[in-house]
């Protein structure tokens, strides 16, 4: 059986809303996030690299990460993180929003203080970081 020509052609990669105007300005951030995610990949390999790239690129979007990934809700994102980036999910003990959590991890690595308070429980921005 021969597939129709359109079925044999590779699918084009959709342009995410943030990509249209970014002009490559987020490339370093994306690579840093991919590296962080790959360090915590439960099953290192091609699939994990693709998932890490998708998560990193979607993290540049303006919506909740689960929305920018096209998931139904945050529960699905937590399940994805649990399955494919288990050790990172375990580190997110207070269920911080994932974009905030990723950047907190990256800033801690670089010794950059981003929080107004040493502990989340004492911070006035707690409602923006946690659901």
mmCIF file with all atom_site columns, C-alpha atoms in Angstrom:
data_model
loop_
_atom_site.group_PDB
_atom_site.id
_atom_site.type_symbol
_atom_site.label_atom_id
_atom_site.label_alt_id
_atom_site.label_comp_id
_atom_site.label_asym_id
_atom_site.label_entity_id
_atom_site.label_seq_id
_atom_site.pdbx_PDB_ins_code
_atom_site.Cartn_x
_atom_site.Cartn_y
_atom_site.Cartn_z
_atom_site.occupancy
_atom_site.B_iso_or_equiv
_atom_site.pdbx_formal_charge
_atom_site.auth_seq_id
_atom_site.auth_comp_id
_atom_site.auth_asym_id
_atom_site.auth_atom_id
_atom_site.pdbx_PDB_model_num
ATOM 1   C CA . UNK A 1 1   ? 0.000  0.000  0.000  1.00 0.00 ? 1   UNK A CA 1
ATOM 2   C CA . UNK A 1 2   ? 1.405  3.391  -0.987 1.00 0.00 ? 2   UNK A CA 1
ATOM 3   C CA . UNK A 1 3   ? 0.662  6.405  1.146  1.00 0.00 ? 3   UNK A CA 1
ATOM 4   C CA . UNK A 1 4   ? -0.654 9.553  -0.523 1.00 0.00 ? 4   UNK A CA 1
ATOM 5   C CA . UNK A 1 5   ? 2.049  12.186 -1.130 1.00 0.00 ? 5   UNK A CA 1
ATOM 6   C CA . UNK A 1 6   ? 0.751  14.445 1.634  1.00 0.00 ? 6   UNK A CA 1
ATOM 7   C CA . UNK A 1 7   ? 1.000  11.623 4.188  1.00 0.00 ? 7   UNK A CA 1
ATOM 8   C CA . UNK A 1 8   ? 4.651  10.991 3.281  1.00 0.00 ? 8   UNK A CA 1
ATOM 9   C CA . UNK A 1 9   ? 5.744  14.593 3.697  1.00 0.00 ? 9   UNK A CA 1
ATOM 10  C CA . UNK A 1 10  ? 7.072  15.568 7.113  1.00 0.00 ? 10  UNK A CA 1
ATOM 11  C CA . UNK A 1 11  ? 4.781  17.577 9.287  1.00 0.00 ? 11  UNK A CA 1
ATOM 12  C CA . UNK A 1 12  ? 5.764  21.203 9.611  1.00 0.00 ? 12  UNK A CA 1
ATOM 13  C CA . UNK A 1 13  ? 6.663  22.356 13.075 1.00 0.00 ? 13  UNK A CA 1
ATOM 14  C CA . UNK A 1 14  ? 4.098  24.826 14.418 1.00 0.00 ? 14  UNK A CA 1
ATOM 15  C CA . UNK A 1 15  ? 5.335  28.259 15.409 1.00 0.00 ? 15  UNK A CA 1
ATOM 16  C CA . UNK A 1 16  ? 4.522  28.987 19.032 1.00 0.00 ? 16  UNK A CA 1
ATOM 17  C CA . UNK A 1 17  ? 3.152  32.449 19.765 1.00 0.00 ? 17  UNK A CA 1
ATOM 18  C CA . UNK A 1 18  ? 6.301  33.590 21.567 1.00 0.00 ? 18  UNK A CA 1
ATOM 19  C CA . UNK A 1 19  ? 8.529  32.429 18.679 1.00 0.00 ? 19  UNK A CA 1
ATOM 20  C CA . UNK A 1 20  ? 6.991  34.769 16.136 1.00 0.00 ? 20  UNK A CA 1
ATOM 21  C CA . UNK A 1 21  ? 8.423  37.876 17.806 1.00 0.00 ? 21  UNK A CA 1
ATOM 22  C CA . UNK A 1 22  ? 11.379 36.439 19.737 1.00 0.00 ? 22  UNK A CA 1
ATOM 23  C CA . UNK A 1 23  ? 13.993 36.447 16.984 1.00 0.00 ? 23  UNK A CA 1
ATOM 24  C CA . UNK A 1 24  ? 16.230 34.049 18.902 1.00 0.00 ? 24  UNK A CA 1
ATOM 25  C CA . UNK A 1 25  ? 16.457 36.192 22.026 1.00 0.00 ? 25  UNK A CA 1
ATOM 26  C CA . UNK A 1 26  ? 15.497 33.231 24.246 1.00 0.00 ? 26  UNK A CA 1
ATOM 27  C CA . UNK A 1 27  ? 18.005 30.738 22.834 1.00 0.00 ? 27  UNK A CA 1
ATOM 28  C CA . UNK A 1 28  ? 20.325 30.799 25.876 1.00 0.00 ? 28  UNK A CA 1
ATOM 29  C CA . UNK A 1 29  ? 17.436 30.403 28.299 1.00 0.00 ? 29  UNK A CA 1
ATOM 30  C CA . UNK A 1 30  ? 16.054 27.502 26.297 1.00 0.00 ? 30  UNK A CA 1
ATOM 31  C CA . UNK A 1 31  ? 19.415 25.736 26.257 1.00 0.00 ? 31  UNK A CA 1
ATOM 32  C CA . UNK A 1 32  ? 19.840 26.264 30.023 1.00 0.00 ? 32  UNK A CA 1
ATOM 33  C CA . UNK A 1 33  ? 16.387 24.811 30.662 1.00 0.00 ? 33  UNK A CA 1
ATOM 34  C CA . UNK A 1 34  ? 17.011 21.865 28.346 1.00 0.00 ? 34  UNK A CA 1
ATOM 35  C CA . UNK A 1 35  ? 20.260 21.134 30.203 1.00 0.00 ? 35  UNK A CA 1
ATOM 36  C CA . UNK A 1 36  ? 18.495 21.318 33.588 1.00 0.00 ? 36  UNK A CA 1
ATOM 37  C CA . UNK A 1 37  ? 15.717 19.030 32.437 1.00 0.00 ? 37  UNK A CA 1
ATOM 38  C CA . UNK A 1 38  ? 18.103 16.531 30.878 1.00 0.00 ? 38  UNK A CA 1
ATOM 39  C CA . UNK A 1 39  ? 20.046 16.308 34.138 1.00 0.00 ? 39  UNK A CA 1
ATOM 40  C CA . UNK A 1 40  ? 16.805 15.080 35.700 1.00 0.00 ? 40  UNK A CA 1
ATOM 41  C CA . UNK A 1 41  ? 15.574 12.893 32.832 1.00 0.00 ? 41  UNK A CA 1
ATOM 42  C CA . UNK A 1 42  ? 14.169 9.644  34.165 1.00 0.00 ? 42  UNK A CA 1
ATOM 43  C CA . UNK A 1 43  ? 14.833 7.891  30.847 1.00 0.00 ? 43  UNK A CA 1
ATOM 44  C CA . UNK A 1 44  ? 17.741 9.734  29.183 1.00 0.00 ? 44  UNK A CA 1
ATOM 45  C CA . UNK A 1 45  ? 17.529 9.552  25.413 1.00 0.00 ? 45  UNK A CA 1
ATOM 46  C CA . UNK A 1 46  ? 15.883 11.037 22.372 1.00 0.00 ? 46  UNK A CA 1
ATOM 47  C CA . UNK A 1 47  ? 12.359 11.179 23.803 1.00 0.00 ? 47  UNK A CA 1
ATOM 48  C CA . UNK A 1 48  ? 13.560 12.960 26.944 1.00 0.00 ? 48  UNK A CA 1
ATOM 49  C CA . UNK A 1 49  ? 15.526 15.449 24.836 1.00 0.00 ? 49  UNK A CA 1
ATOM 50  C CA . UNK A 1 50  ? 12.419 16.200 22.748 1.00 0.00 ? 50  UNK A CA 1
ATOM 51  C CA . UNK A 1 51  ? 10.285 16.588 25.869 1.00 0.00 ? 51  UNK A CA 1
ATOM 52  C CA . UNK A 1 52  ? 12.925 18.807 27.497 1.00 0.00 ? 52  UNK A CA 1
ATOM 53  C CA . UNK A 1 53  ? 13.061 21.004 24.386 1.00 0.00 ? 53  UNK A CA 1
ATOM 54  C CA . UNK A 1 54  ? 9.252  21.244 24.249 1.00 0.00 ? 54  UNK A CA 1
ATOM 55  C CA . UNK A 1 55  ? 9.078  22.154 27.940 1.00 0.00 ? 55  UNK A CA 1
ATOM 56  C CA . UNK A 1 56  ? 11.863 24.728 27.597 1.00 0.00 ? 56  UNK A CA 1
ATOM 57  C CA . UNK A 1 57  ? 10.354 26.340 24.515 1.00 0.00 ? 57  UNK A CA 1
ATOM 58  C CA . UNK A 1 58  ? 6.867  26.385 26.003 1.00 0.00 ? 58  UNK A CA 1
ATOM 59  C CA . UNK A 1 59  ? 8.322  28.016 29.124 1.00 0.00 ? 59  UNK A CA 1
ATOM 60  C CA . UNK A 1 60  ? 8.916  31.119 27.000 1.00 0.00 ? 60  UNK A CA 1
ATOM 61  C CA . UNK A 1 61  ? 5.187  31.492 26.426 1.00 0.00 ? 61  UNK A CA 1
ATOM 62  C CA . UNK A 1 62  ? 2.985  33.918 28.306 1.00 0.00 ? 62  UNK A CA 1
ATOM 63  C CA . UNK A 1 63  ? 0.385  31.414 29.535 1.00 0.00 ? 63  UNK A CA 1
ATOM 64  C CA . UNK A 1 64  ? 0.650  28.730 32.184 1.00 0.00 ? 64  UNK A CA 1
ATOM 65  C CA . UNK A 1 65  ? 3.132  26.100 31.046 1.00 0.00 ? 65  UNK A CA 1
ATOM 66  C CA . UNK A 1 66  ? 0.461  23.421 30.793 1.00 0.00 ? 66  UNK A CA 1
ATOM 67  C CA . UNK A 1 67  ? -1.546 25.722 28.499 1.00 0.00 ? 67  UNK A CA 1
ATOM 68  C CA . UNK A 1 68  ? 1.433  26.521 26.276 1.00 0.00 ? 68  UNK A CA 1
ATOM 69  C CA . UNK A 1 69  ? 2.099  22.781 25.993 1.00 0.00 ? 69  UNK A CA 1
ATOM 70  C CA . UNK A 1 70  ? -1.500 22.161 24.909 1.00 0.00 ? 70  UNK A CA 1
ATOM 71  C CA . UNK A 1 71  ? -2.335 20.051 27.956 1.00 0.00 ? 71  UNK A CA 1
ATOM 72  C CA . UNK A 1 72  ? -5.789 19.958 29.524 1.00 0.00 ? 72  UNK A CA 1
ATOM 73  C CA . UNK A 1 73  ? -4.682 21.036 33.006 1.00 0.00 ? 73  UNK A CA 1
ATOM 74  C CA . UNK A 1 74  ? -1.781 21.319 35.430 1.00 0.00 ? 74  UNK A CA 1
ATOM 75  C CA . UNK A 1 75  ? -2.390 17.790 36.701 1.00 0.00 ? 75  UNK A CA 1
ATOM 76  C CA . UNK A 1 76  ? -1.335 16.457 33.291 1.00 0.00 ? 76  UNK A CA 1
ATOM 77  C CA . UNK A 1 77  ? 1.853  18.535 33.450 1.00 0.00 ? 77  UNK A CA 1
ATOM 78  C CA . UNK A 1 78  ? 2.617  17.184 36.935 1.00 0.00 ? 78  UNK A CA 1
ATOM 79  C CA . UNK A 1 79  ? 2.065  13.639 35.644 1.00 0.00 ? 79  UNK A CA 1
ATOM 80  C CA . UNK A 1 80  ? 4.410  14.291 32.705 1.00 0.00 ? 80  UNK A CA 1
ATOM 81  C CA . UNK A 1 81  ? 7.065  15.660 35.077 1.00 0.00 ? 81  UNK A CA 1
ATOM 82  C CA . UNK A 1 82  ? 6.602  12.694 37.441 1.00 0.00 ? 82  UNK A CA 1
ATOM 83  C CA . UNK A 1 83  ? 6.993  10.194 34.617 1.00 0.00 ? 83  UNK A CA 1
ATOM 84  C CA . UNK A 1 84  ? 9.806  11.762 32.620 1.00 0.00 ? 84  UNK A CA 1
ATOM 85  C CA . UNK A 1 85  ? 11.663 14.073 35.035 1.00 0.00 ? 85  UNK A CA 1
ATOM 86  C CA . UNK A 1 86  ? 11.007 12.325 38.339 1.00 0.00 ? 86  UNK A CA 1
ATOM 87  C CA . UNK A 1 87  ? 13.907 13.739 40.351 1.00 0.00 ? 87  UNK A CA 1
ATOM 88  C CA . UNK A 1 88  ? 12.948 17.289 39.368 1.00 0.00 ? 88  UNK A CA 1
ATOM 89  C CA . UNK A 1 89  ? 9.314  16.627 40.321 1.00 0.00 ? 89  UNK A CA 1
ATOM 90  C CA . UNK A 1 90  ? 10.505 15.367 43.706 1.00 0.00 ? 90  UNK A CA 1
ATOM 91  C CA . UNK A 1 91  ? 12.443 18.607 44.259 1.00 0.00 ? 91  UNK A CA 1
ATOM 92  C CA . UNK A 1 92  ? 9.273  20.649 43.709 1.00 0.00 ? 92  UNK A CA 1
ATOM 93  C CA . UNK A 1 93  ? 7.999  19.675 47.149 1.00 0.00 ? 93  UNK A CA 1
ATOM 94  C CA . UNK A 1 94  ? 5.565  22.567 47.555 1.00 0.00 ? 94  UNK A CA 1
ATOM 95  C CA . UNK A 1 95  ? 4.104  22.248 44.044 1.00 0.00 ? 95  UNK A CA 1
ATOM 96  C CA . UNK A 1 96  ? 5.493  25.596 42.853 1.00 0.00 ? 96  UNK A CA 1
ATOM 97  C CA . UNK A 1 97  ? 4.347  26.611 39.400 1.00 0.00 ? 97  UNK A CA 1
ATOM 98  C CA . UNK A 1 98  ? 6.710  24.972 36.953 1.00 0.00 ? 98  UNK A CA 1
ATOM 99  C CA . UNK A 1 99  ? 8.012  28.059 35.157 1.00 0.00 ? 99  UNK A CA 1
ATOM 100 C CA . UNK A 1 100 ? 8.783  29.703 38.495 1.00 0.00 ? 100 UNK A CA 1
ATOM 101 C CA . UNK A 1 101 ? 10.372 26.497 39.737 1.00 0.00 ? 101 UNK A CA 1
ATOM 102 C CA . UNK A 1 102 ? 12.583 26.115 36.639 1.00 0.00 ? 102 UNK A CA 1
ATOM 103 C CA . UNK A 1 103 ? 13.856 29.670 36.944 1.00 0.00 ? 103 UNK A CA 1
ATOM 104 C CA . UNK A 1 104 ? 14.371 29.352 40.649 1.00 0.00 ? 104 UNK A CA 1
ATOM 105 C CA . UNK A 1 105 ? 16.534 26.280 40.014 1.00 0.00 ? 105 UNK A CA 1
ATOM 106 C CA . UNK A 1 106 ? 18.522 28.068 37.294 1.00 0.00 ? 106 UNK A CA 1
ATOM 107 C CA . UNK A 1 107 ? 19.020 31.164 39.435 1.00 0.00 ? 107 UNK A CA 1
ATOM 108 C CA . UNK A 1 108 ? 20.161 29.108 42.425 1.00 0.00 ? 108 UNK A CA 1
ATOM 109 C CA . UNK A 1 109 ? 22.764 27.469 40.169 1.00 0.00 ? 109 UNK A CA 1
ATOM 110 C CA . UNK A 1 110 ? 24.048 30.875 39.136 1.00 0.00 ? 110 UNK A CA 1
ATOM 111 C CA . UNK A 1 111 ? 23.950 32.215 42.715 1.00 0.00 ? 111 UNK A CA 1
ATOM 112 C CA . UNK A 1 112 ? 21.385 34.825 41.709 1.00 0.00 ? 112 UNK A CA 1
ATOM 113 C CA . UNK A 1 113 ? 18.869 35.726 44.385 1.00 0.00 ? 113 UNK A CA 1
ATOM 114 C CA . UNK A 1 114 ? 15.437 36.158 42.841 1.00 0.00 ? 114 UNK A CA 1
ATOM 115 C CA . UNK A 1 115 ? 13.234 35.825 45.890 1.00 0.00 ? 115 UNK A CA 1
ATOM 116 C CA . UNK A 1 116 ? 12.230 38.626 48.211 1.00 0.00 ? 116 UNK A CA 1
ATOM 117 C CA . UNK A 1 117 ? 12.322 36.299 51.199 1.00 0.00 ? 117 UNK A CA 1
ATOM 118 C CA . UNK A 1 118 ? 14.589 33.407 52.188 1.00 0.00 ? 118 UNK A CA 1
ATOM 119 C CA . UNK A 1 119 ? 11.566 31.116 52.618 1.00 0.00 ? 119 UNK A CA 1
ATOM 120 C CA . UNK A 1 120 ? 8.466  30.890 50.451 1.00 0.00 ? 120 UNK A CA 1
ATOM 121 C CA . UNK A 1 121 ? 6.188  30.719 53.469 1.00 0.00 ? 121 UNK A CA 1
ATOM 122 C CA . UNK A 1 122 ? 7.265  34.244 54.471 1.00 0.00 ? 122 UNK A CA 1
ATOM 123 C CA . UNK A 1 123 ? 7.132  35.778 50.988 1.00 0.00 ? 123 UNK A CA 1
ATOM 124 C CA . UNK A 1 124 ? 4.481  38.226 49.897 1.00 0.00 ? 124 UNK A CA 1
ATOM 125 C CA . UNK A 1 125 ? 4.608  36.824 46.340 1.00 0.00 ? 125 UNK A CA 1
ATOM 126 C CA . UNK A 1 126 ? 3.600  33.322 47.419 1.00 0.00 ? 126 UNK A CA 1
ATOM 127 C CA . UNK A 1 127 ? 0.207  33.453 45.622 1.00 0.00 ? 127 UNK A CA 1
ATOM 128 C CA . UNK A 1 128 ? 1.971  34.105 42.282 1.00 0.00 ? 128 UNK A CA 1
ATOM 129 C CA . UNK A 1 129 ? 4.301  31.121 42.678 1.00 0.00 ? 129 UNK A CA 1
ATOM 130 C CA . UNK A 1 130 ? 1.961  28.433 43.973 1.00 0.00 ? 130 UNK A CA 1
ATOM 131 C CA . UNK A 1 131 ? -1.495 27.206 43.042 1.00 0.00 ? 131 UNK A CA 1
#
